[in-house]
Every structure is written in structure tokens, then in C-alpha cells.
Short mmCIF file of C-alpha atoms in Angstrom, two decimals:
data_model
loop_
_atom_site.label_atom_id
_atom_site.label_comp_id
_atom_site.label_asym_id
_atom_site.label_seq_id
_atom_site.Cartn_x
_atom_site.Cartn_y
_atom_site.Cartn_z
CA UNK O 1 79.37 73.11 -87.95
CA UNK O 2 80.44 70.29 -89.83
CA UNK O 3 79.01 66.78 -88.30
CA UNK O 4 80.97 63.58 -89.26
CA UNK O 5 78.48 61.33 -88.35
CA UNK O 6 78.22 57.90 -90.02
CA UNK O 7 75.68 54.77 -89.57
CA UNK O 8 76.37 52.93 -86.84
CA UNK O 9 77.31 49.02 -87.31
CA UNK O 10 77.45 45.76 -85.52
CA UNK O 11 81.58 45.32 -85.19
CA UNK O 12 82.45 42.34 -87.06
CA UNK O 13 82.75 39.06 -85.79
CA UNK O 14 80.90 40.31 -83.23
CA UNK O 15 77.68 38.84 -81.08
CA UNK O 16 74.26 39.47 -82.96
CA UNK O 17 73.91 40.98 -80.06
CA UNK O 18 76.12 43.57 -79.45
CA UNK O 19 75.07 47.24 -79.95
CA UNK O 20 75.97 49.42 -82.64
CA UNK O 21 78.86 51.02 -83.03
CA UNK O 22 79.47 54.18 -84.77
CA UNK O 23 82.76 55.08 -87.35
CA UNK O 24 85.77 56.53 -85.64
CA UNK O 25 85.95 60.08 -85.75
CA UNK O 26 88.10 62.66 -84.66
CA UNK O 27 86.55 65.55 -83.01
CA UNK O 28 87.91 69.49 -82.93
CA UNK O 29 85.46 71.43 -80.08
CA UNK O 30 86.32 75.10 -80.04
CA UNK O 31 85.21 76.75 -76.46
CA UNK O 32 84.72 80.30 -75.54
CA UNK O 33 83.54 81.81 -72.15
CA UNK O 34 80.22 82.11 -73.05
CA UNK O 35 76.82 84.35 -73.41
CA UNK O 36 73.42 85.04 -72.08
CA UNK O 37 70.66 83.54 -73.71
CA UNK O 38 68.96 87.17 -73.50
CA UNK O 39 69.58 90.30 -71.87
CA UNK O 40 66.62 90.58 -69.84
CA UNK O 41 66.68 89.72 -66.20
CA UNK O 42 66.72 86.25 -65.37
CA UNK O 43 68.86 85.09 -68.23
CA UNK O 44 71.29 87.25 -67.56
CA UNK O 45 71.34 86.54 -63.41
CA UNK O 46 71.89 82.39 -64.73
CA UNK O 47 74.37 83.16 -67.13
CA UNK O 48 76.38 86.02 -64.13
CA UNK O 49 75.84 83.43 -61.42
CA UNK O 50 77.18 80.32 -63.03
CA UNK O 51 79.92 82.60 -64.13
CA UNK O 52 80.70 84.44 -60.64
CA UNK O 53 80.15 81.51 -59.11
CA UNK O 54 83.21 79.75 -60.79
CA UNK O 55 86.10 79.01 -58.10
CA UNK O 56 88.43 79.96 -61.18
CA UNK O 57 87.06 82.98 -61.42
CA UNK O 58 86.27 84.59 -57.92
CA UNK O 59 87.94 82.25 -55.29
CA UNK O 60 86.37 83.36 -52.27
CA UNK O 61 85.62 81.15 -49.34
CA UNK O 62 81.51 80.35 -50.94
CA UNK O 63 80.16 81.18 -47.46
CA UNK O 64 81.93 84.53 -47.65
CA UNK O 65 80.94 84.91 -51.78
CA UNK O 66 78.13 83.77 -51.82
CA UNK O 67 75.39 85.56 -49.82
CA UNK O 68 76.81 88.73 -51.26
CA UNK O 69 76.76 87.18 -55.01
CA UNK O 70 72.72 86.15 -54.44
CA UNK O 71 72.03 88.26 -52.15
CA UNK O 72 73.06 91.99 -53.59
CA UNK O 73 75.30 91.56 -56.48
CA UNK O 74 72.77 89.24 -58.16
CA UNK O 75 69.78 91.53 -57.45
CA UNK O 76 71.34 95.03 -59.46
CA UNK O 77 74.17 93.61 -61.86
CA UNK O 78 71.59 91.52 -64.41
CA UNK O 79 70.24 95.19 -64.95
CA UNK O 80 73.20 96.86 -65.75
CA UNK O 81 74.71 94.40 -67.61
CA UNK O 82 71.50 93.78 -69.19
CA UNK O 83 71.47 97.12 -70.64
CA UNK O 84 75.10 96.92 -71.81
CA UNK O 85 74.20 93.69 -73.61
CA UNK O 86 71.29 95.21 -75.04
CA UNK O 87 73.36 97.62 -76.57
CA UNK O 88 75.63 95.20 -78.82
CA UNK O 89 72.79 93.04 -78.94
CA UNK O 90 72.28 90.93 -82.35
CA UNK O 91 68.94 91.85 -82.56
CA UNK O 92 68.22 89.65 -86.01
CA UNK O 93 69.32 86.79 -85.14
CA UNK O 94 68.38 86.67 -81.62
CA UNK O 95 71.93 86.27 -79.74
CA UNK O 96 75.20 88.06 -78.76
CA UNK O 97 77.83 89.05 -80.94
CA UNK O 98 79.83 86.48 -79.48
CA UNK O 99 77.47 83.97 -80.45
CA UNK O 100 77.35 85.17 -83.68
CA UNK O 101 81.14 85.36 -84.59
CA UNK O 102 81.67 82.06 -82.30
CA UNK O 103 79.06 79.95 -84.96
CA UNK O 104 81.06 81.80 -88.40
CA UNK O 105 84.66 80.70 -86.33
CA UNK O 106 83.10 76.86 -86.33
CA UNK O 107 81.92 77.17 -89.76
CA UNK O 108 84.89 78.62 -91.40
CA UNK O 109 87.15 76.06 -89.29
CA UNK O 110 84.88 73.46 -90.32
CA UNK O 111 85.76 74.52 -93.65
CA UNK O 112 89.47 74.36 -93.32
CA UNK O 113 89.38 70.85 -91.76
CA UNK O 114 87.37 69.57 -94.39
CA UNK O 115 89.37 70.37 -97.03
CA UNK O 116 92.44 68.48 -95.05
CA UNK O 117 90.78 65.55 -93.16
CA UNK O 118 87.61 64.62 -95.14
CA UNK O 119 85.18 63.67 -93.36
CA UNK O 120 87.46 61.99 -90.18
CA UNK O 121 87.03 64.75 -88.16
CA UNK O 122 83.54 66.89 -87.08
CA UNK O 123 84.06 70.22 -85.63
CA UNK O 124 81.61 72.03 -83.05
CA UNK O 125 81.38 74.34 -80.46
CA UNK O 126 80.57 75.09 -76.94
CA UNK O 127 80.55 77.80 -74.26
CA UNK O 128 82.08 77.34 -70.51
CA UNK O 129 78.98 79.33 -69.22
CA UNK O 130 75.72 78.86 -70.58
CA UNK O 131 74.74 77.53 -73.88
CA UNK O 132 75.36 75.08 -75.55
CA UNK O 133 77.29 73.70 -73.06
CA UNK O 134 80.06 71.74 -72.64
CA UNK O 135 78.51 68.19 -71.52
CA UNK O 136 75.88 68.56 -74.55
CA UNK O 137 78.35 69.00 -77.29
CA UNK O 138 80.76 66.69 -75.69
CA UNK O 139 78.20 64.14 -75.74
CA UNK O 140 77.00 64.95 -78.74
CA UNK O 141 80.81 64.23 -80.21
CA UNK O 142 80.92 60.58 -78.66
CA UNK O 143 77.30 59.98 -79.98
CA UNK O 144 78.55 60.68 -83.56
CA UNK O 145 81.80 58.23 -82.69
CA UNK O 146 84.31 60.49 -81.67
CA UNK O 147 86.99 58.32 -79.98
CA UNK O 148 89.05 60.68 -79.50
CA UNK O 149 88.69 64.91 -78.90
CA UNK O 150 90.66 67.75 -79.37
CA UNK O 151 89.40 70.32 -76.83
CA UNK O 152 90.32 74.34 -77.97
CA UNK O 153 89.69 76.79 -75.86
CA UNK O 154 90.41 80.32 -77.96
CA UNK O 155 92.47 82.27 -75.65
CA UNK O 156 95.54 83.03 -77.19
CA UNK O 157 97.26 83.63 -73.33
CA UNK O 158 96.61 81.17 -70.76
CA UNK O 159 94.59 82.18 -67.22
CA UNK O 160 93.50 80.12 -64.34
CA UNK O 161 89.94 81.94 -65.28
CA UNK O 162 89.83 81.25 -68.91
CA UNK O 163 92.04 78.47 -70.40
CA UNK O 164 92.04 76.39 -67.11
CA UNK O 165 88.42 76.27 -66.29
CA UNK O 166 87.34 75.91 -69.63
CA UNK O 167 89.54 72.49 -69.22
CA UNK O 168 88.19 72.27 -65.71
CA UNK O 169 84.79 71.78 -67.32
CA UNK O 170 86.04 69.56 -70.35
CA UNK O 171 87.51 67.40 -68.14
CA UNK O 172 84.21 67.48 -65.63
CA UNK O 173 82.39 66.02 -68.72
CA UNK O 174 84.55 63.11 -69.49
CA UNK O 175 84.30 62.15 -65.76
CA UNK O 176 80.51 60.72 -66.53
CA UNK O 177 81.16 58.89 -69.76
CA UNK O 178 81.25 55.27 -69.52
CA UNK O 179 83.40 55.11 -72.42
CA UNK O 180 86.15 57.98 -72.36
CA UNK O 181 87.48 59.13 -75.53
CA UNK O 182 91.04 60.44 -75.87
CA UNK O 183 91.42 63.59 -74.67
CA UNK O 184 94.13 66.56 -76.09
CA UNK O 185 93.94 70.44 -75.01
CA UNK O 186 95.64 72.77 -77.46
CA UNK O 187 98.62 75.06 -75.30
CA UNK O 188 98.14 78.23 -75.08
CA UNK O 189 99.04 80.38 -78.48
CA UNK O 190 99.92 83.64 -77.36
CA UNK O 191 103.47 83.29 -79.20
CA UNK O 192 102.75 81.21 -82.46
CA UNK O 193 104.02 83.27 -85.41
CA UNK O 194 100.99 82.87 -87.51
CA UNK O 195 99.05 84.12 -84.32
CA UNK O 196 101.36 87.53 -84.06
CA UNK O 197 101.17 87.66 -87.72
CA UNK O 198 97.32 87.93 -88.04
CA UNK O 199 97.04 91.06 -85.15
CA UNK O 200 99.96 92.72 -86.91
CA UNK O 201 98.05 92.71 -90.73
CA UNK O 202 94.80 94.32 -88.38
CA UNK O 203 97.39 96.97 -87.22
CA UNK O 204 98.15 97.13 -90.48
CA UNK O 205 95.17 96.94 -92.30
CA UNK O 206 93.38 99.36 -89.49
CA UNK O 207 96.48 102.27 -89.96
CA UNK O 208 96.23 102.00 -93.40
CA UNK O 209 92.70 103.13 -93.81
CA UNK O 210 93.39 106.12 -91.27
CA UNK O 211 93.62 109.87 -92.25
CA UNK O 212 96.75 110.42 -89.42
CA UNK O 213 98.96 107.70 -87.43
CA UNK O 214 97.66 107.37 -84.13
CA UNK O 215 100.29 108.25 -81.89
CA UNK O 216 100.20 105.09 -79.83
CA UNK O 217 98.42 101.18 -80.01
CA UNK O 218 96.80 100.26 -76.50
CA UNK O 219 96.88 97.09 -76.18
CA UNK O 220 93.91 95.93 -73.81
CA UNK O 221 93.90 92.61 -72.22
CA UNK O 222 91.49 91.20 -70.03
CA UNK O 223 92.09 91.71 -66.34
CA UNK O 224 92.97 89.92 -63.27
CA UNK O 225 93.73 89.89 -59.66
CA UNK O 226 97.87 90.89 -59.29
CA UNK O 227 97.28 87.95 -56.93
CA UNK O 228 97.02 85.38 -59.20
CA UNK O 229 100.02 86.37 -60.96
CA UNK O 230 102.57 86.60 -57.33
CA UNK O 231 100.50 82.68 -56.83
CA UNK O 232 101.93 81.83 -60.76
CA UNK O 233 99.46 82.35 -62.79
CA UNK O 234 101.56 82.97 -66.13
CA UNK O 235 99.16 85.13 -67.96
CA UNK O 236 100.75 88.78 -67.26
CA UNK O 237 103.54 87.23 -68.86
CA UNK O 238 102.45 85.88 -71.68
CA UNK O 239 100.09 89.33 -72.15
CA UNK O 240 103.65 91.14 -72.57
CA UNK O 241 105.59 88.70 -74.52
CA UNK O 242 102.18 88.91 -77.09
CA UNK O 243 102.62 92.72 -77.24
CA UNK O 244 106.39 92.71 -77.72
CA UNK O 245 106.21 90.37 -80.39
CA UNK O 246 103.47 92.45 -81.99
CA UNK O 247 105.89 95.16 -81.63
CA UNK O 248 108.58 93.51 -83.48
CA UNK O 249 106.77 91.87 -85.84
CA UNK O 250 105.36 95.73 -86.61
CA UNK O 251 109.15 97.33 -86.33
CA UNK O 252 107.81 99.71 -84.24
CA UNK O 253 109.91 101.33 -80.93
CA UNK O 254 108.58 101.02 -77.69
CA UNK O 255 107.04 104.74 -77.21
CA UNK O 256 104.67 103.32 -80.07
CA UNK O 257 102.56 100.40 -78.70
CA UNK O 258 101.72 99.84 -74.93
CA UNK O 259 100.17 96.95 -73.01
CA UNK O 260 97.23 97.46 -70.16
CA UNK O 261 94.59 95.51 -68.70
CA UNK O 262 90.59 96.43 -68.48
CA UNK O 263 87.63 94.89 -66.76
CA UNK O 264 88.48 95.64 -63.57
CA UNK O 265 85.68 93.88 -60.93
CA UNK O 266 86.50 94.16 -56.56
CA UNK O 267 88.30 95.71 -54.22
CA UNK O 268 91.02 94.49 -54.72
CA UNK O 269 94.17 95.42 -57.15
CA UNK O 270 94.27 93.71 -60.18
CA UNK O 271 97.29 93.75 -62.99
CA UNK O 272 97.92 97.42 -63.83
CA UNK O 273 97.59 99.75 -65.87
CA UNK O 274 94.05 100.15 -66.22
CA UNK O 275 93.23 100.61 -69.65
CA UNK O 276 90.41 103.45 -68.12
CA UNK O 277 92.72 105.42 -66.58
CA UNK O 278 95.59 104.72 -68.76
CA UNK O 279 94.15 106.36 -71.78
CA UNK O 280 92.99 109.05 -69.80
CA UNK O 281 96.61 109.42 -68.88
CA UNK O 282 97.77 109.51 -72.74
CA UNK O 283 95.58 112.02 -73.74
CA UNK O 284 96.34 114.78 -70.70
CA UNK O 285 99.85 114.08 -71.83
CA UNK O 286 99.38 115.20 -75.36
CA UNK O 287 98.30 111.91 -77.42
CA UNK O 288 95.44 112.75 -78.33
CA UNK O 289 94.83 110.59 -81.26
CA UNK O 290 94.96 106.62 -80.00
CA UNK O 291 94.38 103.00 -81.71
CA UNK O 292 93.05 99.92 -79.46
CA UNK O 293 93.44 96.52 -79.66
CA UNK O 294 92.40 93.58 -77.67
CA UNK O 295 94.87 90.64 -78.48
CA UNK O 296 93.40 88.35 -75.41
CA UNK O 297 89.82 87.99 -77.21
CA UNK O 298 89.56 86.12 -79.86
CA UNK O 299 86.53 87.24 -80.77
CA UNK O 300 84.31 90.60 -80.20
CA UNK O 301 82.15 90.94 -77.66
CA UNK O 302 80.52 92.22 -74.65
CA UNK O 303 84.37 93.98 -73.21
CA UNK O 304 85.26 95.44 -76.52
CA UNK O 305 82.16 95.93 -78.44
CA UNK O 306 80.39 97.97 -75.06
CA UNK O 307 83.22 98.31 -72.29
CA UNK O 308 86.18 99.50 -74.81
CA UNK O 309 83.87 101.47 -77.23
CA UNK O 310 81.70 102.70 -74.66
CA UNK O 311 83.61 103.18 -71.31
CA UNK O 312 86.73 103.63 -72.15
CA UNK O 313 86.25 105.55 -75.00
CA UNK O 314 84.26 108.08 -72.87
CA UNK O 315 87.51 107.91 -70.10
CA UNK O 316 89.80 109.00 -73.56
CA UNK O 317 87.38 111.33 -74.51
CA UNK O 318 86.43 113.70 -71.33
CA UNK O 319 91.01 114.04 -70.67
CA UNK O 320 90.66 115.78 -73.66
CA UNK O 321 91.48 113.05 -76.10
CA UNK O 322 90.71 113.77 -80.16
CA UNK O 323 90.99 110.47 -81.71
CA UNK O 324 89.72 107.12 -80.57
CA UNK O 325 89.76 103.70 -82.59
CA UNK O 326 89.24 100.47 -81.79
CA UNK O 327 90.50 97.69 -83.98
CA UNK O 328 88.00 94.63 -84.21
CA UNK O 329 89.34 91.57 -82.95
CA UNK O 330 90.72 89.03 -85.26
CA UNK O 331 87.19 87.26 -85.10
CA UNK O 332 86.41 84.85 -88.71
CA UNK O 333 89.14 86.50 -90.71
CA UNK O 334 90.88 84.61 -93.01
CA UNK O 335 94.65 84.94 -91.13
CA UNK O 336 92.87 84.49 -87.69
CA UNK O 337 91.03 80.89 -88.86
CA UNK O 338 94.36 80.06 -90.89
CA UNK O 339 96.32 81.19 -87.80
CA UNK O 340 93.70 78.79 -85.38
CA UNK O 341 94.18 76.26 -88.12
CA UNK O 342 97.93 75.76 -87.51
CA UNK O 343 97.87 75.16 -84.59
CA UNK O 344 95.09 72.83 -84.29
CA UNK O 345 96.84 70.84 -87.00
CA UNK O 346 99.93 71.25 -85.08
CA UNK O 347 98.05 69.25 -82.26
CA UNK O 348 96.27 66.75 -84.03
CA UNK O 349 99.80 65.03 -85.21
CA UNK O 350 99.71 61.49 -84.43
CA UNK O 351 95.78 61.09 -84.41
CA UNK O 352 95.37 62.59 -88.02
CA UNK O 353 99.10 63.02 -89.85
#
């Protein structure tokens, strides 16, 4: 992470007196949904309830959610997902693959801003569940002199339970400091060109290396309750728009790519199709060899390193299915960060020109 701190100074003509201030800085905080510290028990039931326990996320009545959450959800879903963590774990350096390609994101970012702004601006990280936090690298940015903040959050579509708490949080933070910087959030990027361009050159990249075609692209987003969507949440919409423009940026026809949604958590019916039981569907009609992409994550991790490799995978292979590949999210590549780039440039017009 690059830190643009500088030595703090007495203002001028100010009182000998008067604390130290530090250099104006401009700060860029990228924010993803976040990781367990381990995958044993009780890291993993903090990290599930701060996460379940999010009114973006599950927006139960809390005296309805909540006994069930502690009381039986809490008590068998660490294991489970323990295991599934354990299984993607990065076992040399101690964290999640998340973790891991979150830190090379900041650092190749870091990078790109340097070579633009100097050192003006300081770029970091945080997580909206777990660690590091929010409030400690928010604070950490107005220690260093950051008047003013350029919050990220890298999900390309916006969601109530992504984008909008992450901002939730960002916003939380800022509520306690007794001098506020300026605050920006990025819109959401699910259309930029540079954006569509990077997924199509994986397509690309990923068909290229293959012996045969596959005969369709999945494209797997990250579920939701169709509730949100009739109450206007726009992310179904933007998921669609995202694969269309994949698909013309590709030239492909329409029987070539399809979009469907994973993840699936309740009773209750979330955005269809599932992704389990759509590729299931492909290959008892005949399409037997298949390509999978998640365009919603901008970065690998616990739903497409373990859930699509793993579970769905399995759900492809046992309807008879031949062929299964997943193509890696866009993660540190060189389009993704230049794609990123834009458009926090884009957004940074008027503080840093």
C-alpha cells in the first residue's frame, strides 16, 4: 500500500500553540466484503455473524433473525464453511485468497497512482466485515492528512448488500471524526468500456488456450432475494446489461453466453436461474462442454474458488456434463487495475486534475 504520509507542522502564522498539522493528502480506499481471520471455529462464527447480522444483507425483523442466527445457524455453519475455507485456504501466508489478491489489487493500484499523482494521494484498503476494518483504515487516512477520501467499493454492479453497505459503513466512520474529510464514492462500473473490455480479453485469453469452444459462457453473479429487485434494487439489471455488453463486445449471438445467479441462502426465491441447476440443465440438453465466469467479483474467492469449482462443478458434472472451466476473475491483471484505474481517475477530477 502506498502511504503518503508527511511530517506534521505548526500552520503558519499560527499560535505556538496550536497542534500539528499534517500535509494535505488525497486518499483512494478500495473495500471488499471481507474474510475470516481463520477458518477454524470462532473466527469464522465473528466474521458469519457480523456479516448475517447486516440489515443490508438479511433484513429480518432482529427479534425474528436473530435467535435463529445465534442460536442454530451460528452453532453448525462456522463448520461447514470452515471446511470450505479450508479448502482455498492460503496456507503460506496465513489468509484467504481474497486477502491475498485484495493486498496485490492495493499494491498494483498504488502503483498506477503513483506514477500519476506523486505522492498527493496514499492508497489502502479495507474490508466491510472483519479485518482491517473500515474505521481503522479510515482513521488511519486522516492521521496521515487525508482531507479528503475517495471511498471504492469493487463491485462492478451495484446491490443494497454490497455497494450500499459498504457505504453504509464508510459513512458510519466519518460520523465519529471531529474533523470530517471530504467524502466521494465511485458509481457503480458495471458498464464502463474499459471494465467490459478487461472480462472480454479473459474470454478471450481463456478460449484461446482451449482444445474445443465451449458451447456456452455462464455467466454467474452473486445472488439475491427477487424481493429486493420488485423493492428497486437495480442490480438484476445492471447483472444483464454487464452480460450483454460482454456479448457484444465478444460478437457473439445470444445462444452463446447466458447470465444466472449462485449463492443461493433461505427459503425464499431469489433472482433466477440458479447457476446449480442451470448448468445441470445445459448439460442434460446436450452442452456438455461449458466456460464460467463471474463478472460481479472482482476478485476470487470463497464463491468461485470453492462454491463454483466445487459445487457447481459437481451439479455440471453428475447431468452428464464433459467439460467444465472456470475463468479466474479479473483479480491484479493488468486490464482489470488499468480498467479500476479509469475510473478512479474519472472520480478524482476536481480534487486531483
Amino acid at each position: 500500500m502506498l502511504d503518503a504520509t508527511s511530517t506534521a507542522t505548526r500552520p503558519d502564522n499560527a499560535p505556538a500553540d496550536h497542534p500539528p498539522v499534517k500535509a494535505e493528502k488525497v486518499g483512494i480506499l478500495l473495500a471488499n466484503l471481507g474474510t475470516p481471520d481463520h477458518y477454524s471455529y470462532w473466527p469464522m462464527r465473528r466474521y458469519l455473524s457480523e456479516f448475517l447480522s447486516d440489515k443490508r444483507v438479511i433484513d429480518y425483523p432482529s427479534w425474528k433473525w436473530q435467535p435463529l442466527l445465534q442460536l442454530i445457524i451460528l452453532s453448525k455453519r462456522p463448520f461447514a464453511s470452515g471446511e470450505a475455507y479450508k479448502s482455498i485456504w492460503n496456507h503460506d501466508k496465513g489468509e484467504s485468497p481474497l486477502m491475498t489478491i485484495t493486498k496485490d489489487q492495493t499494491n498494483a493500484m498504488a502503483k498506477a497512482m503513483e506514477e500519476i499523482y506523486g505522492d498527493r494521494v496514499m492508497v489502502d484498503f479495507c474490508m466491510r466485515y472483519g479485518n482491517p476494518s473500515t474505521k481503522s483504515k479510515v482513521e488511519k487516512m486522516i492521521a496521515a492528512g487525508c482531507r479528503k477520501i475517495l471511498f471504492v467499493p469493487l463491485y462492478p454492479q451495484y446491490a443494497g448488500a454490497t455497494s450500499a453497505t459498504a457505504n453504509d459503513q464508510f459513512f458510519r466512520v466519518l460520523m465519529d471524526q471531529p474533523w470530517q474529510p471530504a467524502a466521494r464514492t465511485i458509481e457503480p462500473y458495471f458498464d464502463h468500456p474499459e471494465y467490459i473490455d478487461a472480462l472480454a480479453k479473459s474470454v478471450e485469453d481463456a478460449y484461446a488456450k482451449m482444445e474445443k469452444t465451449p458451447d456456452i459462457l455462464v455467466c454467474s453473479y452473486h445472488g439475491m432475494p427477487k424481493r429486493y429487485l420488485m423493492q428497486g434494487d437495480p442490480y438484476h439489471c445492471q447483472c444483464q446489461k454487464t452480460t450483454r455488453l460482454l456479448r457484444e463486445r465478444l460478437g457473439w449471438d445470444e445462444s452463446q453466453i447466458t447470465t444466472t445467479f449462485q449463492s443461493v441462502f433461505g427459503p425464499e426465491e431469489w433472482l433466477r436461474p440458479y447457476t446449480v441447476e442451470h448448468v445441470a440443465e445445459l448439460a442434460k440438453q446436450g452442452k456438455k462442454n461449458i466456460a464460467v465466469i463471474a463478472p460481479a467479483f472482482s476478485a476470487d474467492c470463497i464463491e468461485t474458488l470453492e462454491e463454483i469449482n466445487e459445487e457447481i462443478f459437481e451439479s455440471f458434472e453428475h447431468a452428464g456434463g464433459e467439460d467444465f472451466t472456470y475463468i479466474p476473475c479479473l483479480n491484479d491483471s493488468d486490464v482489470h487495475i488499468s480498467a479500476l484505474s479509469s475510473v478512479i481517475r474519472n472520480n478524482l477530477k476536481g480534487w486531483l486534475d
